[in-house]
Coordinates of C-alpha atoms and ligand atoms in Angstrom, one line a residue:
M1 CA -30.9 29.4 11.5
K2 CA -27.6 27.0 11.6
K3 CA -29.3 24.7 9.9
H4 CA -31.3 26.9 7.6
L5 CA -27.4 28.6 7.2
R6 CA -26.2 25.0 6.1
L7 CA -28.8 24.8 3.9
A8 CA -28.7 27.3 2.2
S9 CA -24.2 27.3 2.3
I10 CA -25.1 24.0 1.3
F11 CA -27.7 25.1 -2.0
L12 CA -25.5 27.8 -3.0
L13 CA -21.7 25.6 -3.6
W14 CA -25.0 22.7 -5.0
T15 CA -26.1 25.2 -7.3
I16 CA -22.7 26.6 -8.4
M17 CA -21.3 23.1 -9.1
S18 CA -24.8 21.2 -11.1
C19 CA -25.1 23.7 -13.4
T20 CA -21.2 24.2 -14.7
L21 CA -18.6 21.4 -12.7
L22 CA -21.2 17.7 -13.0
Q23 CA -20.0 15.8 -16.1
P24 CA -22.3 13.1 -17.1
M25 CA -19.4 10.3 -17.2
Q26 CA -20.5 9.8 -20.5
A27 CA -19.9 13.7 -21.8
A28 CA -16.1 14.8 -20.6
P29 CA -15.4 17.8 -22.3
P30 CA -12.5 17.8 -24.5
T31 CA -11.9 20.8 -23.6
L32 CA -11.7 21.9 -19.7
A33 CA -13.9 25.4 -18.9
F34 CA -12.6 25.8 -15.0
V35 CA -14.3 27.4 -12.8
T36 CA -11.9 28.8 -9.8
V37 CA -13.2 29.2 -6.9
N38 CA -12.2 32.1 -4.6
P39 CA -10.8 30.7 -1.2
N40 CA -12.1 34.0 -0.1
A41 CA -15.7 33.1 -0.7
S42 CA -16.0 31.2 2.3
P43 CA -14.0 33.8 4.9
T44 CA -14.0 30.6 7.9
P45 CA -10.9 28.7 7.2
T46 CA -11.9 25.6 9.8
P47 CA -9.7 23.1 11.4
F48 CA -8.7 20.1 10.3
Q49 CA -7.6 17.1 12.3
P50 CA -4.5 17.1 14.2
L51 CA -1.6 17.1 12.0
G52 CA 0.9 15.7 13.4
Y53 CA -1.8 12.7 14.4
P54 CA -1.2 9.9 14.7
T55 CA 1.0 10.5 16.9
A56 CA -1.4 13.9 18.8
T57 CA -4.7 12.5 20.1
P58 CA -7.1 13.7 17.5
T59 CA -9.2 16.2 19.2
L60 CA -11.5 18.1 16.3
A61 CA -14.6 17.6 17.4
Y62 CA -16.7 16.0 15.9
T63 CA -20.8 16.6 16.5
F64 CA -23.8 13.8 15.8
T65 CA -26.8 16.4 15.5
P66 CA -30.0 14.1 13.9
E67 CA -33.4 16.6 13.1
P68 CA -36.3 15.3 13.3
P69 CA -37.8 13.4 10.3
T70 CA -39.3 16.4 7.6
D71 CA -40.6 15.7 4.0
T72 CA -37.1 16.5 2.2
P73 CA -34.0 14.7 3.7
L74 CA -32.1 17.1 5.2
P75 CA -27.7 15.9 5.9
T76 CA -27.7 15.0 8.9
L77 CA -23.9 16.1 9.8
E78 CA -22.6 18.8 11.3
Y79 CA -20.0 19.6 12.4
T80 CA -17.4 21.9 15.2
A81 CA -14.0 21.3 15.9
T82 CA -11.3 23.2 17.4
T83 CA -8.0 24.7 17.0
L84 CA -5.4 22.5 16.4
P85 CA -1.3 21.9 16.5
L86 CA 0.7 23.1 14.2
P87 CA 2.1 20.3 11.2
S88 CA 4.7 18.2 12.8
A89 CA 7.9 16.9 11.6
P90 CA 7.6 15.2 8.2
A91 CA 6.5 12.4 7.0
P92 CA 9.6 8.9 7.0
S93 CA 7.5 7.8 3.6
A94 CA 8.2 9.5 1.0
R95 CA 5.3 7.8 -0.6
T96 CA 1.8 10.1 -0.9
Q97 CA 0.2 9.8 3.4
Y98 CA -3.0 10.5 2.7
T99 CA -4.7 10.5 6.3
I100 CA -8.7 10.3 6.7
F101 CA -10.9 11.4 9.7
A102 CA -14.7 10.1 7.9
L103 CA -18.4 10.9 9.5
L104 CA -20.9 8.7 8.4
D105 CA -24.0 9.1 8.6
Y106 CA -25.3 5.2 7.2
Q107 CA -29.2 5.9 7.0
G108 CA -29.0 9.4 5.8
H109 CA -26.6 8.1 3.4
Q110 CA -24.0 11.5 4.1
L111 CA -20.3 11.3 4.4
G112 CA -18.2 14.0 5.8
A113 CA -14.1 14.0 5.8
D114 CA -10.9 15.7 6.9
E115 CA -8.6 14.5 4.4
T116 CA -4.5 15.6 5.4
I117 CA -2.2 14.3 2.4
R118 CA 0.6 14.7 2.1
Y119 CA 3.1 14.9 -1.0
T120 CA 6.6 15.0 -1.5
N121 CA 7.0 16.6 -4.9
Q122 CA 9.4 13.6 -6.4
T123 CA 8.5 14.6 -10.4
G124 CA 11.7 16.0 -10.5
V125 CA 10.6 19.6 -11.4
T126 CA 8.7 22.6 -9.9
L127 CA 5.0 22.5 -9.7
G128 CA 2.6 25.1 -9.4
E129 CA -0.6 23.4 -9.2
I130 CA -0.9 19.3 -7.9
V131 CA -4.3 17.5 -10.0
M132 CA -6.0 15.1 -7.8
A133 CA -8.8 12.9 -9.3
V134 CA -12.4 13.2 -7.3
E135 CA -14.5 10.4 -8.5
P136 CA -17.6 11.6 -6.6
N137 CA -17.8 14.3 -8.6
L138 CA -19.0 12.8 -11.8
R139 CA -22.5 11.4 -9.5
G140 CA -23.9 13.8 -7.7
G141 CA -23.6 15.1 -4.1
F142 CA -19.8 15.8 -3.8
A143 CA -19.0 19.3 -2.5
I144 CA -15.7 20.2 -1.1
E145 CA -15.9 23.3 2.3
N146 CA -12.6 24.0 1.7
V147 CA -8.6 23.6 0.3
M148 CA -5.3 24.6 2.8
L149 CA -1.4 24.3 2.6
D150 CA -0.2 25.2 6.8
G151 CA -3.2 26.8 7.3
N152 CA -4.0 29.4 4.5
L153 CA -6.8 28.3 1.5
L154 CA -5.5 27.6 -1.9
N155 CA -7.4 28.3 -5.3
Y156 CA -8.2 24.8 -6.4
A157 CA -10.9 24.7 -10.3
L158 CA -12.7 21.5 -9.5
N159 CA -13.5 20.7 -13.4
G160 CA -15.5 16.8 -14.1
H161 CA -13.3 14.5 -12.1
H162 CA -10.1 16.7 -12.1
L163 CA -9.4 18.8 -8.9
I164 CA -6.7 21.4 -9.6
V165 CA -5.3 22.8 -6.9
T166 CA -2.7 25.5 -7.4
F167 CA -0.2 26.5 -5.1
P168 CA 1.2 30.4 -4.3
Q169 CA 4.3 29.9 -4.6
G170 CA 6.0 26.5 -6.9
L171 CA 6.4 23.3 -5.1
A172 CA 10.4 23.0 -5.7
P173 CA 12.1 19.1 -6.4
G174 CA 11.5 17.2 -3.1
A175 CA 9.5 19.8 -1.5
Q176 CA 7.3 17.9 0.9
I177 CA 3.5 19.6 1.8
T178 CA 0.8 19.0 3.6
L179 CA -2.8 19.5 2.6
T180 CA -5.8 19.2 4.4
M181 CA -9.1 19.7 2.6
R182 CA -12.9 18.7 4.0
F183 CA -15.6 17.1 2.1
R184 CA -18.8 16.0 2.2
I185 CA -20.9 13.6 0.1
D186 CA -24.0 12.8 0.2
I187 CA -23.6 9.7 -1.4
P188 CA -25.7 8.8 -4.2
A189 CA -27.9 5.7 -5.0
K190 CA -25.9 3.4 -6.2
V191 CA -25.6 2.5 -10.4
K192 CA -25.5 -2.5 -10.3
D193 CA -22.2 -2.3 -12.7
R194 CA -20.6 -0.3 -10.0
P195 CA -19.8 -0.7 -6.0
Y196 CA -20.5 3.2 -5.7
G197 CA -22.9 4.4 -3.8
Y198 CA -26.4 2.7 -0.7
D199 CA -28.1 0.6 -1.3
V200 CA -31.0 -0.8 0.5
D201 CA -28.6 -3.0 3.0
Q202 CA -25.2 -1.3 1.7
V203 CA -23.0 2.0 0.9
N204 CA -19.5 0.9 -1.3
L205 CA -17.2 4.0 -0.4
T206 CA -15.1 3.3 -4.0
D207 CA -12.8 6.0 -5.4
W208 CA -14.4 8.5 -3.0
Y209 CA -11.9 10.9 -1.6
P210 CA -9.7 13.3 -3.7
F211 CA -6.9 11.9 -4.5
I212 CA -3.5 12.7 -6.0
V213 CA -2.4 11.5 -9.2
P214 CA 0.1 10.1 -10.9
F215 CA 3.0 12.1 -12.7
S216 CA 5.0 10.9 -16.1
N217 CA 5.7 14.3 -18.3
G218 CA 2.7 15.6 -16.6
W219 CA -0.3 14.5 -14.6
V220 CA -2.5 11.2 -15.3
L221 CA -6.0 11.8 -15.3
H222 CA -7.7 9.9 -18.5
E223 CA -11.0 10.7 -18.7
P224 CA -13.9 7.5 -17.7
S225 CA -14.7 5.1 -20.7
N226 CA -17.3 2.8 -20.1
L227 CA -15.7 0.1 -21.2
G228 CA -13.3 -0.6 -18.9
E229 CA -11.3 0.9 -15.7
Y230 CA -9.1 3.9 -16.5
L231 CA -8.1 5.5 -13.1
V232 CA -4.0 5.7 -12.4
Y233 CA -2.9 5.5 -8.5
D234 CA 0.7 5.9 -7.4
A235 CA 1.4 3.3 -4.2
A236 CA 0.7 5.3 -1.2
D237 CA 0.4 4.6 2.5
F238 CA -3.9 5.2 4.0
E239 CA -4.7 5.7 7.7
V240 CA -8.2 5.9 7.7
N241 CA -10.5 6.9 11.1
I242 CA -14.3 6.2 10.5
K243 CA -16.8 6.7 12.5
T244 CA -20.7 6.0 12.5
A245 CA -23.9 8.0 13.3
Q246 CA -25.8 5.2 14.1
S247 CA -24.7 2.0 16.5
G248 CA -24.5 -1.3 14.4
V249 CA -22.8 -0.6 11.3
V250 CA -20.5 -3.5 9.6
I251 CA -17.1 -1.9 8.3
A252 CA -15.2 -4.2 5.0
A253 CA -12.7 -2.3 4.4
S254 CA -8.9 -2.0 3.2
G255 CA -7.1 -2.5 6.5
V256 CA -8.2 -3.8 9.6
E257 CA -10.0 -2.3 12.1
E258 CA -8.1 -0.4 15.2
A259 CA -9.9 1.3 18.4
N260 CA -8.8 4.8 18.1
G261 CA -10.8 7.1 21.0
E262 CA -13.7 6.8 19.5
W263 CA -13.2 6.2 16.0
T264 CA -12.1 3.3 14.5
R265 CA -9.2 3.6 12.3
Y266 CA -7.8 1.3 9.4
R267 CA -4.5 0.9 7.4
I268 CA -3.2 0.0 4.4
N269 CA 0.4 0.6 3.6
G270 CA 1.9 0.7 0.1
A271 CA -1.8 0.4 -2.0
R272 CA -3.2 3.2 -4.5
T273 CA -6.7 2.2 -3.2
F274 CA -8.3 2.5 0.2
A275 CA -12.4 0.9 -0.3
F276 CA -15.3 0.3 2.1
S277 CA -18.0 -0.8 2.8
A278 CA -20.6 -0.7 5.4
S279 CA -24.2 -2.5 6.3
D280 CA -25.8 -2.9 9.3
L281 CA -26.3 -6.4 7.9
L282 CA -22.8 -7.6 7.1
R283 CA -20.9 -10.6 8.7
Y284 CA -17.8 -12.3 8.2
V285 CA -16.6 -15.7 8.3
D286 CA -12.6 -15.5 8.5
A287 CA -9.4 -17.4 8.4
T288 CA -5.1 -16.6 7.7
A289 CA -3.8 -17.9 4.6
G290 CA 0.3 -17.2 4.5
G291 CA 1.2 -13.2 5.4
A292 CA -2.5 -12.1 5.0
Y293 CA -5.9 -12.1 7.0
I294 CA -8.5 -12.5 5.1
R295 CA -12.4 -11.8 5.9
S296 CA -15.1 -13.5 3.8
Y297 CA -18.0 -10.6 4.4
Y298 CA -21.6 -11.6 3.6
F299 CA -25.4 -11.2 4.1
P300 CA -26.9 -13.7 6.1
G301 CA -28.1 -16.5 4.2
Y302 CA -24.7 -17.0 2.1
D303 CA -23.1 -18.1 4.7
Y304 CA -21.8 -21.5 2.8
Q305 CA -21.0 -19.5 -0.4
A306 CA -18.9 -17.3 2.3
A307 CA -16.8 -19.7 3.6
A308 CA -16.6 -21.5 0.2
I309 CA -15.2 -18.1 -1.8
L310 CA -13.0 -17.9 1.9
N311 CA -11.7 -22.1 1.5
A312 CA -10.7 -21.0 -2.2
A313 CA -9.0 -17.5 -0.6
V314 CA -6.5 -19.5 1.3
R315 CA -5.3 -21.5 -1.3
E316 CA -5.4 -19.3 -3.6
I317 CA -2.9 -16.7 -2.0
G318 CA -1.1 -19.9 -0.2
L319 CA -0.2 -20.5 -4.5
F320 CA 0.2 -17.1 -5.5
E321 CA 2.9 -16.1 -2.6
V322 CA 4.8 -19.7 -3.8
K323 CA 4.8 -18.0 -8.0
F324 CA 3.6 -14.4 -7.8
G325 CA 5.5 -13.0 -4.5
A326 CA 4.3 -11.8 -1.0
F327 CA 0.7 -10.7 -0.5
P328 CA 1.1 -7.0 -0.4
Y329 CA -1.0 -5.9 2.7
G330 CA -1.2 -7.6 5.8
S331 CA -5.5 -8.0 5.3
L332 CA -7.6 -9.0 2.8
S333 CA -11.4 -8.8 3.3
I334 CA -13.9 -10.6 0.4
V335 CA -17.4 -8.1 0.2
Q336 CA -20.3 -9.5 -0.9
A337 CA -22.4 -6.8 -2.9
D338 CA -25.1 -6.1 -5.3
L339 CA -23.3 -6.2 -8.4
N340 CA -22.6 -8.2 -11.5
D341 CA -19.3 -8.4 -11.5
G342 CA -16.6 -8.7 -9.3
Q343 CA -14.2 -5.1 -8.6
E344 CA -11.2 -5.2 -7.4
Y345 CA -9.1 -2.7 -4.6
D346 CA -6.8 -2.8 -2.2
G347 CA -7.1 -5.1 0.3
L348 CA -10.6 -5.3 -0.9
V349 CA -12.8 -6.9 -3.7
F350 CA -16.6 -7.1 -4.4
L351 CA -18.5 -10.1 -5.8
A352 CA -21.8 -9.9 -7.2
T353 CA -24.8 -11.9 -5.4
K354 CA -25.2 -13.4 -7.7
F355 CA -22.7 -15.5 -7.9
Y356 CA -23.4 -16.5 -4.3
N357 CA -27.5 -17.3 -5.3
E358 CA -25.6 -19.5 -8.1
Y359 CA -22.5 -21.4 -6.8
N360 CA -23.3 -24.6 -7.5
D361 CA -20.7 -26.6 -4.4
S362 CA -18.7 -26.5 -7.4
A363 CA -14.6 -24.7 -8.3
R364 CA -17.0 -25.0 -11.2
S365 CA -18.4 -21.8 -10.5
N366 CA -17.8 -18.3 -10.7
L367 CA -18.1 -17.3 -7.5
V368 CA -15.1 -19.1 -7.6
S369 CA -13.5 -18.1 -10.3
I370 CA -14.6 -14.6 -11.0
G371 CA -12.5 -14.5 -6.8
V372 CA -9.9 -16.0 -8.1
H373 CA -9.8 -12.9 -10.7
E374 CA -10.3 -10.6 -7.9
I375 CA -8.2 -11.0 -5.7
A376 CA -5.5 -12.1 -7.9
H377 CA -5.9 -8.1 -8.9
Q378 CA -4.2 -7.8 -5.4
W379 CA -1.3 -8.9 -7.2
W380 CA -2.1 -8.3 -10.5
F381 CA -2.6 -4.2 -10.7
G382 CA -2.4 -3.4 -6.6
L383 CA 1.2 -4.5 -6.3
V384 CA 2.2 -3.7 -9.9
G385 CA 0.1 -0.8 -10.9
N386 CA 0.0 0.4 -14.5
D387 CA -2.2 2.6 -16.6
Q388 CA -5.2 0.6 -16.4
A389 CA -7.2 2.4 -19.6
M390 CA -4.1 2.5 -21.9
E391 CA -2.6 -0.6 -21.0
P392 CA -5.2 -2.8 -19.4
W393 CA -4.1 -6.3 -20.3
L394 CA -1.7 -5.7 -18.0
D395 CA -3.6 -6.0 -15.0
E396 CA -6.3 -8.0 -16.9
A397 CA -5.2 -10.8 -18.6
L398 CA -2.7 -11.4 -15.9
A399 CA -5.5 -11.3 -13.7
V400 CA -7.5 -14.1 -15.4
Y401 CA -4.3 -16.5 -15.9
S402 CA -3.9 -16.4 -12.3
E403 CA -6.8 -18.2 -12.7
A404 CA -6.0 -20.8 -15.4
L405 CA -3.2 -20.4 -12.6
F406 CA -5.3 -21.3 -9.8
Y407 CA -7.2 -24.5 -11.8
K408 CA -4.3 -26.0 -13.0
N409 CA -3.0 -26.5 -9.1
I410 CA -5.6 -26.0 -6.8
Y411 CA -8.4 -28.3 -9.2
P412 CA -6.2 -29.6 -12.5
N413 CA -9.5 -31.4 -13.1
S414 CA -11.7 -28.5 -13.4
Y415 CA -8.5 -27.0 -15.4
D416 CA -10.4 -27.8 -19.1
W417 CA -13.6 -26.6 -17.8
W418 CA -11.3 -23.7 -17.3
W419 CA -10.3 -23.6 -20.3
N420 CA -13.4 -23.8 -21.8
F421 CA -15.8 -21.9 -19.7
R422 CA -13.7 -19.0 -19.6
V423 CA -11.9 -18.0 -22.7
N424 CA -12.6 -20.4 -25.2
Y425 CA -15.9 -20.1 -25.3
F426 CA -15.9 -16.0 -26.1
G427 CA -13.8 -17.0 -29.5
P428 CA -11.1 -14.8 -28.2
S429 CA -9.3 -12.2 -30.9
G430 CA -8.3 -8.7 -30.8
W431 CA -5.0 -7.5 -30.4
V432 CA -3.9 -7.0 -26.6
D433 CA -2.3 -3.6 -26.1
G434 CA -5.7 -1.7 -26.9
S435 CA -6.7 1.1 -24.5
V436 CA -9.9 0.5 -23.0
Y437 CA -11.2 3.3 -26.0
D438 CA -10.1 0.9 -28.6
H439 CA -13.0 -0.8 -28.5
A440 CA -16.6 -0.3 -30.0
S441 CA -17.8 -3.3 -27.1
F442 CA -17.1 -4.8 -23.9
R443 CA -17.6 -8.4 -25.4
A444 CA -14.7 -6.9 -27.4
Y445 CA -12.2 -5.1 -25.3
V446 CA -12.9 -8.4 -22.7
N447 CA -11.9 -11.0 -26.2
A448 CA -8.4 -9.0 -26.8
S449 CA -7.6 -8.0 -24.0
Y450 CA -8.5 -10.3 -20.8
L451 CA -9.3 -13.1 -23.0
N452 CA -6.4 -13.3 -26.0
G453 CA -4.2 -11.7 -23.3
A454 CA -4.8 -14.8 -21.3
N455 CA -4.3 -16.8 -24.9
F456 CA -1.5 -14.8 -25.2
L457 CA 0.1 -15.6 -21.1
E458 CA -0.4 -19.5 -21.8
A459 CA 1.4 -19.4 -24.8
L460 CA 4.3 -17.2 -23.5
N461 CA 4.2 -19.3 -20.2
Y462 CA 5.2 -22.7 -22.3
R463 CA 7.5 -21.2 -24.4
M464 CA 9.5 -20.1 -21.9
G465 CA 9.7 -23.0 -19.7
D466 CA 7.9 -23.2 -16.3
D467 CA 10.8 -22.7 -14.5
A468 CA 11.4 -19.4 -16.5
F469 CA 8.7 -17.9 -17.0
F470 CA 7.4 -17.8 -13.0
R471 CA 11.1 -16.3 -12.1
F472 CA 9.4 -13.2 -14.2
L473 CA 7.1 -12.8 -13.0
Q474 CA 8.7 -12.6 -8.9
D475 CA 11.6 -10.7 -11.4
Y476 CA 8.8 -8.3 -12.3
T477 CA 6.9 -8.2 -8.8
S478 CA 9.7 -7.1 -7.5
R479 CA 11.5 -4.1 -9.5
F480 CA 7.7 -2.7 -9.9
G481 CA 6.1 -3.4 -7.1
R482 CA 4.8 -0.2 -5.3
G483 CA 5.4 1.0 -9.0
H484 CA 4.0 1.3 -12.3
A485 CA 4.6 -0.9 -14.8
T486 CA 4.3 -0.8 -18.9
T487 CA 4.1 -3.1 -21.4
Y488 CA 7.3 -2.4 -22.9
D489 CA 8.8 -2.5 -19.2
F490 CA 6.9 -6.0 -18.7
F491 CA 8.9 -7.7 -21.8
A492 CA 12.3 -6.2 -20.9
V493 CA 12.0 -8.3 -17.7
A494 CA 10.9 -11.2 -19.6
R495 CA 13.8 -11.0 -21.7
Q496 CA 16.4 -11.2 -19.0
N497 CA 14.7 -15.0 -18.2
T498 CA 14.5 -16.7 -20.8
T499 CA 16.8 -17.7 -24.0
A500 CA 14.2 -17.9 -26.0
D501 CA 13.8 -15.7 -28.7
I502 CA 9.1 -14.9 -27.7
S503 CA 9.5 -11.6 -30.7
D504 CA 7.1 -13.9 -32.8
L505 CA 4.4 -14.4 -30.1
I506 CA 4.6 -11.1 -29.2
N507 CA 4.4 -10.4 -33.5
A508 CA 0.9 -13.0 -33.0
Y509 CA 0.0 -11.0 -30.3
F510 CA 0.6 -7.1 -30.0
A511 CA -0.4 -4.2 -32.1
G512 CA 2.5 -2.8 -30.9
S513 CA 6.5 -3.1 -31.4
Y514 CA 8.3 -4.4 -27.7
Ligands
ZN601 ZN1 -10.3 -7.8 -13.9

């Protein structure tokens, strides 16, 4: 009975959502047709995790109810909840704080989560609504059960990856609220070029929870691009508690596991994303470098390659802590995955299994060069945020050029190889400051924003000299760390750190005037 009710409600929700809300990534609608969900349609608010957490002991009881196998796979997660205490004192940090309790059915590809968001209105204006990005809704299988403010159900509208939550009264500047929401994901099968989803031996959860997008004269949530990353993130504090339905599932995450009762807790502060990968086959080798505890997660048979990228990571972090500034997080997980490429998140990077297969026992390899690239994003993307859609060069060109610095300093006899292999071979051209929407092909985008961007940074380094150039980068990370930088900011800080005239270089590589 209960099962049928649940299935009926899931089916109803699914029908509503699939008719009107799920948009294929290529078909982003230019105009938004919102479907407003009447909260009274689900009149039984379910309590959430303790809002006083972490001082309070979690009392939310989840129960797994394994069901007998049938021809049709059924959701195997079920919640039971008890009355919970009211919110405690405001959080000390003005950064948005995400506390998530996520229950993962690894084999059944289901995830249920309670998410609590402490948000301080730092926009300077009174807000009637808040905009969140919900990436899983672009892939299907995502369902929100409710959104609440201080125990009261809120109206919300979900359209594509836009979730608009409406407040009954305006939220004044400086006001702090605690939003809670419960959502479920019927995790989709992974497609090759993206980490998100399940595979035969891995479930990757990236951009998997609703998050509040930045506000800068309006909410910043761009439409998906087929060429490049398009999300913009404020730095936030994350505490994610995970429990798996099966034993023996290894979790690689942003952050290192801590015991938290029957949950396993992961924390990362001042980060833009929290990603994790689950697998019953992953194992790891580990090391420390500077402020970072590093784990290199791999599948059986790849221990040699896992040690090789771990070794490169140790050298890289040691170098970049001197050149750029301290590693921004306490830990880094390097995770082997079935991809075409690498992908960066805060405190976690994915690297393609094909890089491990191709590894030739040399730094002259994609495993090392792409691995160094993704790890460099911990500074350029993670620490210093930027608009990845509109100014992708700010993180991508710096990550590519960081590879050059790695080879120049760690493997100088491979420095020329690196320039030929990674940059010159492609004959890069094009304005460096284009957006992800400005290019006809992925190759054209990479050639302009990544590779010609690296050419520009090499010219800038040469013009300024090493002392001024690295003083500039350290100034840049310290001024814009945990914040957002624009191209204007980049050049303003550069000019403050050099007496050299750099305007001819900017004119040669950039369409805009800076
Ligand atoms: Zn990159």
